[in-house]
PDB file of C-alpha atoms in Angstrom:
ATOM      1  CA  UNK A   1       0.000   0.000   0.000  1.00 77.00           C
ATOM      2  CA  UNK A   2       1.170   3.396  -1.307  1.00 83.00           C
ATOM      3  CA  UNK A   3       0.705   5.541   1.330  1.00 95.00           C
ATOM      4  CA  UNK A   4       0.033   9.460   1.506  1.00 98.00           C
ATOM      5  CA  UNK A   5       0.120  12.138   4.047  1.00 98.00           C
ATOM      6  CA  UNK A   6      -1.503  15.419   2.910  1.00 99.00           C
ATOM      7  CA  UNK A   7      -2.485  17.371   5.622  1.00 99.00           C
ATOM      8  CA  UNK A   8       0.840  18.650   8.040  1.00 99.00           C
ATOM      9  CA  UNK A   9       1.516  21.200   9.699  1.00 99.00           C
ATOM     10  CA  UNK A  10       5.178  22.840  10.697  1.00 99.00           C
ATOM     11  CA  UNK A  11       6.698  25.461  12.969  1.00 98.00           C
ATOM     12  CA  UNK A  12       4.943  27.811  10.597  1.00 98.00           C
ATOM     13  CA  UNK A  13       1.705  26.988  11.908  1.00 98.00           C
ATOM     14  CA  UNK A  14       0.415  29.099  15.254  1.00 98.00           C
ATOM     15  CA  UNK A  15      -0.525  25.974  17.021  1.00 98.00           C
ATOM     16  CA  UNK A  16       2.944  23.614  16.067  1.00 98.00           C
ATOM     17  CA  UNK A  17       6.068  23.453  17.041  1.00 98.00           C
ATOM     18  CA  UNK A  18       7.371  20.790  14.913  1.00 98.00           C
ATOM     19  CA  UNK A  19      10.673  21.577  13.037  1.00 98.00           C
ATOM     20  CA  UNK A  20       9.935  21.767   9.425  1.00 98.00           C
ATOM     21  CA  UNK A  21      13.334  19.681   8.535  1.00 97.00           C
ATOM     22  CA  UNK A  22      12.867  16.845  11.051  1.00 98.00           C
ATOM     23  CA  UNK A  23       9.070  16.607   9.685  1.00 98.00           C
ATOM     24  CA  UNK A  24      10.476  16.616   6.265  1.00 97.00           C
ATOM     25  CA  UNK A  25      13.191  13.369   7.649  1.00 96.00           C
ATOM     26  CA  UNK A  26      10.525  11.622   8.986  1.00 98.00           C
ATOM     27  CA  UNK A  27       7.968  11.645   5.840  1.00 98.00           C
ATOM     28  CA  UNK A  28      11.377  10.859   3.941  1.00 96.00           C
ATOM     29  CA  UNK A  29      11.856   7.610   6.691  1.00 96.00           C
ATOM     30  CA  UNK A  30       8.114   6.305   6.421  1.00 97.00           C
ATOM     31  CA  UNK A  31       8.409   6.095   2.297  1.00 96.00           C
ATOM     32  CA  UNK A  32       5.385   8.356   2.120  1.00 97.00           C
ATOM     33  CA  UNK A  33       4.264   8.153  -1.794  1.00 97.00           C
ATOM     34  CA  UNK A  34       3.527  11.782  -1.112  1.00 98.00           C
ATOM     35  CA  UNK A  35       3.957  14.137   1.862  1.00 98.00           C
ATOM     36  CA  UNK A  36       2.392  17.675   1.741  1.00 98.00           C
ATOM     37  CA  UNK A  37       2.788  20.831   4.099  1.00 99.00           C
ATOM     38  CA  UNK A  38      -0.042  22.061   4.408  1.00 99.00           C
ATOM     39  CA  UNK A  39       0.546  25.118   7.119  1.00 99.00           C
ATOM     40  CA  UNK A  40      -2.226  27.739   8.751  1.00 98.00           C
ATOM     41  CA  UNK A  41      -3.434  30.162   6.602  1.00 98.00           C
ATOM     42  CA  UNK A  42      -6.821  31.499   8.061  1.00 98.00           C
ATOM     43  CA  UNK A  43      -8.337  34.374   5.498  1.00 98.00           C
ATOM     44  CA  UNK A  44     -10.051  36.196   8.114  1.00 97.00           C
ATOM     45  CA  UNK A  45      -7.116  37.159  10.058  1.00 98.00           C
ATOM     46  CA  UNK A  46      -4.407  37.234   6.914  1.00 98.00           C
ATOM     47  CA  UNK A  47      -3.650  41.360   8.168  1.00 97.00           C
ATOM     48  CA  UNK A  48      -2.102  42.344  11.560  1.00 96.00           C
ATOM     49  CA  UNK A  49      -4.869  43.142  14.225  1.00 95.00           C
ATOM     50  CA  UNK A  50      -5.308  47.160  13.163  1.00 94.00           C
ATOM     51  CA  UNK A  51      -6.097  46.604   9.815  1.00 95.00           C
ATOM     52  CA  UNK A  52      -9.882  45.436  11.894  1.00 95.00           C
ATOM     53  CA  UNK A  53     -10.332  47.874  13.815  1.00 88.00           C
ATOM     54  CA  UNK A  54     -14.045  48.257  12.649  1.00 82.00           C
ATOM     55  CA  UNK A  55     -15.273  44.577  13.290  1.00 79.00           C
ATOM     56  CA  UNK A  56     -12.188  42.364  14.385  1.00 77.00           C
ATOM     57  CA  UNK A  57     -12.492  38.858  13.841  1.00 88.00           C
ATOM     58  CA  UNK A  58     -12.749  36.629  17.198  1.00 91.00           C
ATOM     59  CA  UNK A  59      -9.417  34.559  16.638  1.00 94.00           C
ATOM     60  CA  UNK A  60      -6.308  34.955  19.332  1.00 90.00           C
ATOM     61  CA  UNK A  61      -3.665  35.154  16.165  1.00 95.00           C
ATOM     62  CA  UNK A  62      -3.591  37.533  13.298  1.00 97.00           C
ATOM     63  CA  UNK A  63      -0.871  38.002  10.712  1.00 98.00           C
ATOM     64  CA  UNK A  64      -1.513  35.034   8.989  1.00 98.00           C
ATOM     65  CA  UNK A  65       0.188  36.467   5.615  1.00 98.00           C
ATOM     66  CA  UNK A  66       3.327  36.295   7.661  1.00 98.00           C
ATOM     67  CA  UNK A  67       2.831  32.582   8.538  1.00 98.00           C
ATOM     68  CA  UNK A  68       1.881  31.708   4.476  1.00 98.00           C
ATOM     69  CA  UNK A  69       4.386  33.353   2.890  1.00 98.00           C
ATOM     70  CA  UNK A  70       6.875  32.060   5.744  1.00 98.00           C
ATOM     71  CA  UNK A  71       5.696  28.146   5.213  1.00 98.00           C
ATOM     72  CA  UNK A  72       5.558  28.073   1.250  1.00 98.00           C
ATOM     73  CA  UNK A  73       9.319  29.674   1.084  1.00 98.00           C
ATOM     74  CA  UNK A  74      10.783  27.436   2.960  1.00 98.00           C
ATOM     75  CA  UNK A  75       8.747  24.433   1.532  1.00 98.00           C
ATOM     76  CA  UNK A  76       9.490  25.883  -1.878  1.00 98.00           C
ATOM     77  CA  UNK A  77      13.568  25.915  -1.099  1.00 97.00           C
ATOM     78  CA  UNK A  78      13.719  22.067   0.653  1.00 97.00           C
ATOM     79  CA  UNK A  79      11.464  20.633  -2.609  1.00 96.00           C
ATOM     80  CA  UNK A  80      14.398  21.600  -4.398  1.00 94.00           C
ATOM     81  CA  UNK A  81      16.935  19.914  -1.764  1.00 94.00           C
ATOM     82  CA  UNK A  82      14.815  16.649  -1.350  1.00 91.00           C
ATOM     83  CA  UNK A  83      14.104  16.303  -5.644  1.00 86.00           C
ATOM     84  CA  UNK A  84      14.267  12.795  -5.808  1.00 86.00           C
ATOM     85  CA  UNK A  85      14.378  11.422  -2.506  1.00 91.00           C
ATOM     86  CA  UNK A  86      11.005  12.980  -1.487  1.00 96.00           C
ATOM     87  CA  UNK A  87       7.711  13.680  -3.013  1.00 97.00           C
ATOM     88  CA  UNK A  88       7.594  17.048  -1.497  1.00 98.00           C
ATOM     89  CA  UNK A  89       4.381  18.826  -1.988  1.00 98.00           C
ATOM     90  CA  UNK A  90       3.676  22.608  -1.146  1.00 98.00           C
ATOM     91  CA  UNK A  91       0.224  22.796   0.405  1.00 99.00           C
ATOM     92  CA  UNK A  92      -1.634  25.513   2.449  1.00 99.00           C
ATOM     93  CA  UNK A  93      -4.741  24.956   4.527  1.00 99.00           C
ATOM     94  CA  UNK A  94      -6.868  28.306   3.726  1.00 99.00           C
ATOM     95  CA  UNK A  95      -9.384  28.568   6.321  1.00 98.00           C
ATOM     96  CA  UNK A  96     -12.456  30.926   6.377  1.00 98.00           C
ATOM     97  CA  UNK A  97     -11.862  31.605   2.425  1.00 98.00           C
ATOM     98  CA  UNK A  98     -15.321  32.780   2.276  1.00 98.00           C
ATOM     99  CA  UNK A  99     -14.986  35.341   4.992  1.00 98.00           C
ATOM    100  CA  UNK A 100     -12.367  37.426   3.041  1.00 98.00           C
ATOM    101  CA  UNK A 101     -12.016  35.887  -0.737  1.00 98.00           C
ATOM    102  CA  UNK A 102     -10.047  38.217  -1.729  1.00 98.00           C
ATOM    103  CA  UNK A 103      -7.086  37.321   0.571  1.00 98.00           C
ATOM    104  CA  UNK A 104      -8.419  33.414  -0.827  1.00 98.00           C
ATOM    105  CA  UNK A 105      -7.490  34.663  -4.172  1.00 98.00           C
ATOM    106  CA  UNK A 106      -4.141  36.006  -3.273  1.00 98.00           C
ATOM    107  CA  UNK A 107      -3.145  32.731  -1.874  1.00 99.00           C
ATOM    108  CA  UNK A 108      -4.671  30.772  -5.239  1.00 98.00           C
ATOM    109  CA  UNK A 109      -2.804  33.173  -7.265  1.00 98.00           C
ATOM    110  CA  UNK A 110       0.778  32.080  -5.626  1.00 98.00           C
ATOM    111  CA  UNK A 111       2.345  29.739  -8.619  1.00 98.00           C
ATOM    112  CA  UNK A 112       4.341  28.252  -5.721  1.00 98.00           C
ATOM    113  CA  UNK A 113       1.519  25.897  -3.829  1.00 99.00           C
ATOM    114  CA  UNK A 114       0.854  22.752  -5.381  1.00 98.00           C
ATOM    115  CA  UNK A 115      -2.232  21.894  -2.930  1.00 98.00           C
ATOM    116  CA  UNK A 116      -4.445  23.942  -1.362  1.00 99.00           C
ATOM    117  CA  UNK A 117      -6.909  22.225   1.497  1.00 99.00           C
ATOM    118  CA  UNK A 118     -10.100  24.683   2.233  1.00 99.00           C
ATOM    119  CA  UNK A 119     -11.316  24.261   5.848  1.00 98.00           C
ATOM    120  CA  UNK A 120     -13.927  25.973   8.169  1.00 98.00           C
ATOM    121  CA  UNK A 121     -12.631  26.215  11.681  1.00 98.00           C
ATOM    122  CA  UNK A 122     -14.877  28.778  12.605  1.00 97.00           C
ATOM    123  CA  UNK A 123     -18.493  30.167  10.921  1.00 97.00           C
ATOM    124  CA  UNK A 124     -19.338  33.671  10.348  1.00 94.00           C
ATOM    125  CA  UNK A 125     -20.043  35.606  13.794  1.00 93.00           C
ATOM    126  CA  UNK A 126     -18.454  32.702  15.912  1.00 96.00           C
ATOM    127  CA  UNK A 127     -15.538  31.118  17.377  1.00 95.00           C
ATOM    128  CA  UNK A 128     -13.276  28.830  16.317  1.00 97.00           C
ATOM    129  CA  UNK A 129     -14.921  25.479  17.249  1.00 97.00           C
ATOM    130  CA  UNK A 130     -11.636  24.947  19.744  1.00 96.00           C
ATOM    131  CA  UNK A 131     -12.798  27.617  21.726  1.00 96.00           C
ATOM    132  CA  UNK A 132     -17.061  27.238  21.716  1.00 96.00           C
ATOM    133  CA  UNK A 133     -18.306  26.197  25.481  1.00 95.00           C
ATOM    134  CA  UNK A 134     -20.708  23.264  24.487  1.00 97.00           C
ATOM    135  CA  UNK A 135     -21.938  23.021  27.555  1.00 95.00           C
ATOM    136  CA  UNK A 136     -23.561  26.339  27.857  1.00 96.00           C
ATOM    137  CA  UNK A 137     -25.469  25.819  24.525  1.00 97.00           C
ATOM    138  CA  UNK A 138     -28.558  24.184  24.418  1.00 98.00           C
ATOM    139  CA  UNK A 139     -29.103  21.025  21.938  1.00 98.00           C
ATOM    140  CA  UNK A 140     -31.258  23.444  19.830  1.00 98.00           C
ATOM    141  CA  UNK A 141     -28.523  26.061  19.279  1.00 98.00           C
ATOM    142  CA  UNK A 142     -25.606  23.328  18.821  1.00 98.00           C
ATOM    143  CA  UNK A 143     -27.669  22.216  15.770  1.00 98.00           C
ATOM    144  CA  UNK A 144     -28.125  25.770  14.859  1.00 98.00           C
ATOM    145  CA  UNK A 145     -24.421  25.526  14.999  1.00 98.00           C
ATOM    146  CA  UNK A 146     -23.955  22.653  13.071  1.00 98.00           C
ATOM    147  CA  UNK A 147     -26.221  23.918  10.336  1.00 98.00           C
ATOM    148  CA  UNK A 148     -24.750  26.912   9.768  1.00 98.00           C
ATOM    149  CA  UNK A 149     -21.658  25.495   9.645  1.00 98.00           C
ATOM    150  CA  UNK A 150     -22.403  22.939   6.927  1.00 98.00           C
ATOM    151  CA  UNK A 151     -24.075  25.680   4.858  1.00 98.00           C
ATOM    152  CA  UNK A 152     -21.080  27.383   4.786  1.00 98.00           C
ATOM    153  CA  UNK A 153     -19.024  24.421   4.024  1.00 98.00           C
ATOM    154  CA  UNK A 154     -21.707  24.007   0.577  1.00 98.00           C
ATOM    155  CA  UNK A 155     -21.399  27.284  -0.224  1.00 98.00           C
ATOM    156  CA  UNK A 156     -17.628  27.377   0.083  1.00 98.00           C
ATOM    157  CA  UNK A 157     -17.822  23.841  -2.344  1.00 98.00           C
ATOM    158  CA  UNK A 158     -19.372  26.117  -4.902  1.00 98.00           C
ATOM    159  CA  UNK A 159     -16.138  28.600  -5.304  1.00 98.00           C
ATOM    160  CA  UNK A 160     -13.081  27.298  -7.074  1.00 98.00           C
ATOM    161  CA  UNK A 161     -10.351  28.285  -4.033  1.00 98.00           C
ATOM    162  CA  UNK A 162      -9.471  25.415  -3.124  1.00 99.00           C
ATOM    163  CA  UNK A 163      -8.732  21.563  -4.134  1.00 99.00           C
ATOM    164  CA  UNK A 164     -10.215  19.527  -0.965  1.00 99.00           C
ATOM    165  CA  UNK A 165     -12.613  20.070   1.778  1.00 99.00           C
ATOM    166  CA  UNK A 166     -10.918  19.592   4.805  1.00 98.00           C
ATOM    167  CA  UNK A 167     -11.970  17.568   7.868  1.00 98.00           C
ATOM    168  CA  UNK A 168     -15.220  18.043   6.868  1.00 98.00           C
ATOM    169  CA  UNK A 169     -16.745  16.919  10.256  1.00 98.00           C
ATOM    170  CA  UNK A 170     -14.262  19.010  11.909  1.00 96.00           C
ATOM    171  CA  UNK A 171     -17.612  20.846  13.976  1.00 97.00           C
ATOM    172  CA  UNK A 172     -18.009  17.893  16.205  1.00 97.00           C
ATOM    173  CA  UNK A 173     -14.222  16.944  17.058  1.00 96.00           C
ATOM    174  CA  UNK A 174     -14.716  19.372  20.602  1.00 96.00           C
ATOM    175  CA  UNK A 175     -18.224  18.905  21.235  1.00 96.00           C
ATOM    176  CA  UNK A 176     -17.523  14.934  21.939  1.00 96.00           C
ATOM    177  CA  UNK A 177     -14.069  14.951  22.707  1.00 93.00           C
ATOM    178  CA  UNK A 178     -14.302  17.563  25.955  1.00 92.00           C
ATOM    179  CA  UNK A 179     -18.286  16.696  26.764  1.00 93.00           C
ATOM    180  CA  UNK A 180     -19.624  13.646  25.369  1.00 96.00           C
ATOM    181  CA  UNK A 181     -22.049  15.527  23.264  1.00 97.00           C
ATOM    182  CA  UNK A 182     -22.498  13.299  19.971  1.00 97.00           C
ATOM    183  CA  UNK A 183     -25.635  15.313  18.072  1.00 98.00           C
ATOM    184  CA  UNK A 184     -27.092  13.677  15.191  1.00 98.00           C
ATOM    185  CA  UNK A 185     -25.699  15.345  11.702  1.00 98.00           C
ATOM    186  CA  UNK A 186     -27.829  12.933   9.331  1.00 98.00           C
ATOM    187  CA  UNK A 187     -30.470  15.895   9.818  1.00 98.00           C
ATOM    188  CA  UNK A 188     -27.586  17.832   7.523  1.00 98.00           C
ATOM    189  CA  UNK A 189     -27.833  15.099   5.019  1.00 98.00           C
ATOM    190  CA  UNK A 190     -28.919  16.887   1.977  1.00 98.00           C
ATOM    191  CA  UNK A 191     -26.697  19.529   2.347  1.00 98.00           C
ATOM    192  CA  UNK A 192     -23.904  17.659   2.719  1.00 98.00           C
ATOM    193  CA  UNK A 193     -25.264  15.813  -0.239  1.00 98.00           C
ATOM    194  CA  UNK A 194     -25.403  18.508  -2.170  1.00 98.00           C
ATOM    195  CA  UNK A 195     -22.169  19.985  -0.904  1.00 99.00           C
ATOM    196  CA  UNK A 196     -20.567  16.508  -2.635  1.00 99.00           C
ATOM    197  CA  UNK A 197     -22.198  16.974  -5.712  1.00 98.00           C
ATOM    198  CA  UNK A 198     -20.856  20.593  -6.160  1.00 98.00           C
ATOM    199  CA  UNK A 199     -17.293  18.627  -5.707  1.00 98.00           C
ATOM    200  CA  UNK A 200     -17.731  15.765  -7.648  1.00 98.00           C
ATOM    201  CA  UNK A 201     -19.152  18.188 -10.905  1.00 98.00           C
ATOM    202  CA  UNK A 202     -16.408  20.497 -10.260  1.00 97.00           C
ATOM    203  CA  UNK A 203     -13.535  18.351 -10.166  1.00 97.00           C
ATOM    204  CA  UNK A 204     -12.643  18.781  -6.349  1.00 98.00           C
ATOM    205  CA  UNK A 205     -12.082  16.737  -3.556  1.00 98.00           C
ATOM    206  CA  UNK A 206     -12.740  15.584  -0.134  1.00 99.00           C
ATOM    207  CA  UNK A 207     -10.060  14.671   2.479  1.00 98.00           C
ATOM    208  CA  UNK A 208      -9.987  12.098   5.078  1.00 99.00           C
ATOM    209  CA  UNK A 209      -8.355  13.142   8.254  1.00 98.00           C
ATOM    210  CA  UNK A 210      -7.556  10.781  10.695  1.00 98.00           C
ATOM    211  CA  UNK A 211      -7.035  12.833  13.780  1.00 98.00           C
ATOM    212  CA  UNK A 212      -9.661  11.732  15.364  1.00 98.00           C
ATOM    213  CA  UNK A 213      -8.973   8.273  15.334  1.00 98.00           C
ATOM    214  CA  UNK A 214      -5.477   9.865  17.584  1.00 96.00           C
ATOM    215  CA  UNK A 215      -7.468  12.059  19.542  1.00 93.00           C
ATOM    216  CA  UNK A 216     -10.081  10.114  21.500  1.00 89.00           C
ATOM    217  CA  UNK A 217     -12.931  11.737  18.718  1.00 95.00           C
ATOM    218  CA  UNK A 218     -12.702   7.725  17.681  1.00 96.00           C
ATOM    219  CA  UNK A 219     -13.267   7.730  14.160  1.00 98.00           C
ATOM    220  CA  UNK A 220     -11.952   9.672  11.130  1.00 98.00           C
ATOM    221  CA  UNK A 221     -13.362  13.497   9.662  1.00 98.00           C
ATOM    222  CA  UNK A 222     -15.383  12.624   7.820  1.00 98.00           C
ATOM    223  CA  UNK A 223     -16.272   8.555   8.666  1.00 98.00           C
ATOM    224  CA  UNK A 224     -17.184   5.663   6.348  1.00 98.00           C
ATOM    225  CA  UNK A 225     -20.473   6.553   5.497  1.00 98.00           C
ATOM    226  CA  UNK A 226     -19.623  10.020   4.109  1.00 98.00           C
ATOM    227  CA  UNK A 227     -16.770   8.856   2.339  1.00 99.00           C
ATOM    228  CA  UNK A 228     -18.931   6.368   0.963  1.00 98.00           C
ATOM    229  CA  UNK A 229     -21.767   9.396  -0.135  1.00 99.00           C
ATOM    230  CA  UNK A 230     -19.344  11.123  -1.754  1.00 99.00           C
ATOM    231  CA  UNK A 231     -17.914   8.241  -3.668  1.00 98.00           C
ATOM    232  CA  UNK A 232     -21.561   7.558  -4.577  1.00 98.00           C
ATOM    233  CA  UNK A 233     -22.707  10.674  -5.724  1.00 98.00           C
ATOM    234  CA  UNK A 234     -19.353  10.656  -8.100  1.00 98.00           C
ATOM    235  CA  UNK A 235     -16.525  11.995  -6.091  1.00 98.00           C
ATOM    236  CA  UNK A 236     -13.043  10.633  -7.177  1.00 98.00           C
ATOM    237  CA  UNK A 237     -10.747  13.298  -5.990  1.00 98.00           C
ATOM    238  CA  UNK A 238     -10.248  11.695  -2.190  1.00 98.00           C
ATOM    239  CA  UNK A 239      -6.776  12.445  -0.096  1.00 98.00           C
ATOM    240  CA  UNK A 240      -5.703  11.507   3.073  1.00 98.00           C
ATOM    241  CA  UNK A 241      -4.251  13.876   5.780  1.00 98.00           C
ATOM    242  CA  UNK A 242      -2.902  12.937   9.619  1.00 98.00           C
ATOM    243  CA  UNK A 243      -3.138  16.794  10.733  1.00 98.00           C
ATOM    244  CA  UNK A 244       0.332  16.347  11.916  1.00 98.00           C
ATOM    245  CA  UNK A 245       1.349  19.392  14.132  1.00 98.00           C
ATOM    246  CA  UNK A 246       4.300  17.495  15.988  1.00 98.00           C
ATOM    247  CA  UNK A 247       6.957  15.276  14.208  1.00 98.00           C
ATOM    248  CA  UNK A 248       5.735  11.975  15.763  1.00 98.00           C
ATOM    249  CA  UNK A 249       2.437  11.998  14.050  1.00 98.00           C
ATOM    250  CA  UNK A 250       3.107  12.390  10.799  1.00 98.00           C
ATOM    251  CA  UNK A 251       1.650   9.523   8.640  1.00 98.00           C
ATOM    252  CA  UNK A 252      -0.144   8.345  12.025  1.00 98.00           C
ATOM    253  CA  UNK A 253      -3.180   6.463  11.116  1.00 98.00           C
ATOM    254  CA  UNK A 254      -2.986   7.002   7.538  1.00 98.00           C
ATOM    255  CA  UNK A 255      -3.227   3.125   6.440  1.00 98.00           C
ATOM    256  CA  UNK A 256      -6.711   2.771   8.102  1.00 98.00           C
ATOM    257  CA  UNK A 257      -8.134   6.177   6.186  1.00 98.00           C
ATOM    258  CA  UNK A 258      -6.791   4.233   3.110  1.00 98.00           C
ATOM    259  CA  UNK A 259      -8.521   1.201   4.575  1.00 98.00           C
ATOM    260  CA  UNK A 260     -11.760   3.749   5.357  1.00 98.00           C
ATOM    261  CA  UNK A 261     -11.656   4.887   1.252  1.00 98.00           C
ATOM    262  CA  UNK A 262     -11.087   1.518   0.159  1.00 98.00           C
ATOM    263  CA  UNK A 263     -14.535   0.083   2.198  1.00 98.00           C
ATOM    264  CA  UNK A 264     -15.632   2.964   0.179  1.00 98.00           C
ATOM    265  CA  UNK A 265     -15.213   2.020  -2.821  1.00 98.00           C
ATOM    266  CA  UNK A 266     -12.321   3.890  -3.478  1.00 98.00           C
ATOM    267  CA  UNK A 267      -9.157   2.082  -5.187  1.00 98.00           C
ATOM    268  CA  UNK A 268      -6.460   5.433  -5.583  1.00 98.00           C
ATOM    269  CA  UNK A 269      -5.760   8.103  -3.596  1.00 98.00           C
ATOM    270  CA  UNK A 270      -5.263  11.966  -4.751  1.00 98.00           C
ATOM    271  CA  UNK A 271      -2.245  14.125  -3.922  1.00 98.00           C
ATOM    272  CA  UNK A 272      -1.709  17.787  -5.804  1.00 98.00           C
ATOM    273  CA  UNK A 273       0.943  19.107  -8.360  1.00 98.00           C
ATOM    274  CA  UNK A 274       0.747  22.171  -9.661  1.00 98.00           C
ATOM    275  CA  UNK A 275      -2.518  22.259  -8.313  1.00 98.00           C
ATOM    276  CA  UNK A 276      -3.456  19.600 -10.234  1.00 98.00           C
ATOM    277  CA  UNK A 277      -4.330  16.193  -9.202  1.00 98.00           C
ATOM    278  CA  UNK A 278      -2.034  13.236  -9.449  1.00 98.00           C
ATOM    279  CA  UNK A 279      -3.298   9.556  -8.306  1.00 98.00           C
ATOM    280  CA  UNK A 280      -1.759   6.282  -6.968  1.00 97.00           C
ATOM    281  CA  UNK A 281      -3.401   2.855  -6.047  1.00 97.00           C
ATOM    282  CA  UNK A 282      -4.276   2.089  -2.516  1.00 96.00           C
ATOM    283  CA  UNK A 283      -3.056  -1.357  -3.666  1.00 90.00           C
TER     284      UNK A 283
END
């Protein structure tokens, strides 16, 4: 099995640490097929913290244009020191691109990322997920939440930012981890249909991120039988991503997502060039 890691994160990312050389060794010593940095960039907080003075965002970082340009330079130098001994990939993950698509479109316009993963940590008006208090929401406004959330995740699959949806369960990783609380998202089906469909018309992908297999969430984002929706509704753009933000975990749990797309229906795996998908058999 031909393994792939395309979600990382570095010492360029505001919540890692890990050494963007030793992550680079260790893809290089697990024989990833392809390996892709794929650091912080969240649109809504791209300038320093006066250029919102109006209506500042709620995040605890700004800057973020520091922390892109930062990542891809470096990534962009050590693909040309690792050509042929590493399938070296330069990735971003662009969250909030529909809160400021204009900083989106600065990022998409950079000739030097390969791969660009679109998440949604946080929806318009709210915290990042990290930081919500489940506990002082009732079930009503968690689904209120979760809707919202998925709406903006469809209307997000209808822009051409990005390559993959990241973690696109990511809105219940805190909720169940810190309090147990495990709501029902089948309600969200049809968006999340339709959010697929969008994808699968418009060439673009889906990752899964195992994570939460790692980080007592217990399954993968998103699980088996949203993999197997979007395989069903024509999605064939699929890649894999650990979240890596420390050295250890890179590649961690990546042979069960491949065993999760396979069960899917799945038999290859996507990984960016150029922005362009490339594909290799999951066996």
């Amino acid at each position: 099995m031909k393994l792939i890691d395309c979600h990382t994160h570095t010492q360029f990312s505001v919540d890692s640490e890990a050494d963007i050389n030793k992550c680079i060794m260790r893809a290089a010593e697990l024989g990833l097929a392809a390996y892709a940095i794929t650091d912080h960039c969240e649109c809504n907080a791209w300038y320093d913290e006066a250029h919102y003075t109006s209506a500042p965002p709620d995040v605890d970082h700004f800057n973020y244009k520091d922390d892109f340009y930062g990542s891809v330079e470096a990534v962009t130098k050590l693909k040309e020191q690792y050509g042929g001994k590493l399938n070296l990939i330069c990735g971003v993950e662009l969250g909030q691109i529909l809160h400021d698509t204009e900083v989106a479109r600065i990022v998409n316009a950079d000739k030097r990322v390969d791969f660009i993963v679109g998440s949604v940590h946080q929806v318009l008006g709210e915290k990042d997920f990290y930081y919500i208090d489940y506990e002082k929401l009732t079930m009503d406004e968690i689904y209120d939440l979760l809707e919202r959330y998925f709406r903006e995740v469809n209307e997000m699959s209808r822009t051409d930012l990005f390559d993959v949806i990241g973690h696109i369960t990511y809105c219940l990783r805190y909720m169940k981890q810190r309090h147990g609380i495990c709501p029902d998202i089948s309600r969200f089906d049809d968006i999340i249909a339709d959010t697929f469909r969008n994808l699968a018309q418009n060439g673009r992908g889906i990752e899964i991120n195992t994570s939460g297999l790692r980080q007592g969430f217990g399954d993968t984002f998103p699980d088996l039988k949203y993999v197997k929706m979007f395989r069903d509704l024509g999605g064939e753009i699929l890649s894999i991503g650990s979240d890596s933000h420390t050295v250890e975990d890179i590649g961690k749990d990546v042979e069960k997502g491949a065993e999760t797309a396979y069960a899917a229906g799945f038999k290859r795996l996507a990984f960016f060039k150029g922005r362009k998908p490339q594909f290799t058999d999951i066996v």
